[in-house]
Amino acid sequence: MKMRLLLFLALFITLAACSPGHSGSNEIAFLRNGQLWTIDPDGANALAIVPSGPPVVGYNWSPTHQFLAFRTLDDTFAT
């Protein structure tokens, strides 16, 4: 149930960031277990953009929806 809620929120935020009629990509981005994924709206072509390494804690599309920026968790920052 919690995973579905997180997926829904990630999808909602992603769709809210895209303006109607934008000319950029139609890919949807989402986080799953600290990994950043993209997928087509029809559910095809799922791709782990950041499959390993530090967990991804946030992401955002550029205004044109052409670039995807993300933040990772730095485990060594507080030590």
Coordinates of C-alpha atoms in Angstrom, one line a residue:
M1 CA 0.0 0.0 0.0
K2 CA 2.8 2.4 0.9
M3 CA 4.7 1.7 -2.3
R4 CA 1.5 2.4 -4.4
L5 CA 1.1 5.7 -2.6
L6 CA 4.7 6.7 -3.2
L7 CA 4.4 5.7 -6.9
F8 CA 1.1 7.7 -7.2
L9 CA 2.7 10.7 -5.6
A10 CA 5.8 10.5 -7.9
L11 CA 3.6 10.1 -10.9
F12 CA 1.4 13.0 -9.8
I13 CA 4.4 15.3 -9.2
T14 CA 5.9 14.4 -12.6
L15 CA 2.6 15.0 -14.5
A16 CA 2.0 18.2 -12.6
A17 CA 5.4 19.5 -13.6
C18 CA 4.7 19.0 -17.3
S19 CA 2.6 21.7 -18.9
P20 CA -0.1 20.7 -21.4
G21 CA 1.2 20.6 -25.0
H22 CA 4.8 20.7 -24.1
S23 CA 7.1 19.6 -26.9
G24 CA 9.5 17.6 -24.8
S25 CA 9.7 13.9 -24.0
N26 CA 6.7 11.8 -23.0
E27 CA 8.7 9.8 -20.5
I28 CA 7.6 9.5 -16.9
A29 CA 10.2 9.4 -14.1
F30 CA 9.7 7.8 -10.7
L31 CA 11.8 6.6 -7.7
R32 CA 11.7 3.0 -6.6
N33 CA 13.9 1.8 -3.7
G34 CA 16.3 4.7 -4.1
Q35 CA 16.7 4.1 -7.9
L36 CA 15.6 6.6 -10.6
W37 CA 13.5 5.0 -13.4
T38 CA 11.9 6.3 -16.6
I39 CA 9.0 4.7 -18.4
D40 CA 6.8 5.4 -21.4
P41 CA 3.2 6.4 -20.6
D42 CA 1.9 3.0 -21.9
G43 CA 4.2 1.1 -19.4
A44 CA 6.8 0.1 -22.0
N45 CA 10.5 0.7 -22.0
A46 CA 11.2 0.9 -18.3
L47 CA 14.8 2.0 -17.7
A48 CA 16.8 2.4 -14.5
I49 CA 18.6 5.7 -15.0
V50 CA 20.5 5.4 -11.8
P51 CA 20.5 1.6 -11.0
S52 CA 23.3 1.6 -8.4
G53 CA 25.3 3.8 -6.1
P54 CA 24.0 6.2 -3.5
P55 CA 20.2 6.3 -3.2
V56 CA 18.4 9.0 -5.2
V57 CA 16.3 11.3 -2.9
G58 CA 14.8 13.7 -5.4
Y59 CA 14.5 14.5 -9.1
N60 CA 13.1 17.2 -11.4
W61 CA 12.5 17.6 -15.1
S62 CA 13.8 20.7 -16.9
P63 CA 11.1 23.2 -18.1
T64 CA 11.3 21.7 -21.6
H65 CA 11.1 18.2 -20.3
Q66 CA 14.3 17.3 -22.1
F67 CA 16.7 16.9 -19.1
L68 CA 16.3 15.1 -15.9
A69 CA 18.3 16.2 -12.8
F70 CA 18.5 14.2 -9.6
R71 CA 19.9 14.4 -6.1
T72 CA 21.6 11.5 -4.2
L73 CA 22.1 10.9 -0.5
D74 CA 25.7 11.5 0.6
D75 CA 26.4 9.0 3.3
T76 CA 29.7 10.6 4.3
F77 CA 28.4 14.1 4.7
A78 CA 27.6 13.8 8.5
T79 CA 30.7 11.8 9.4

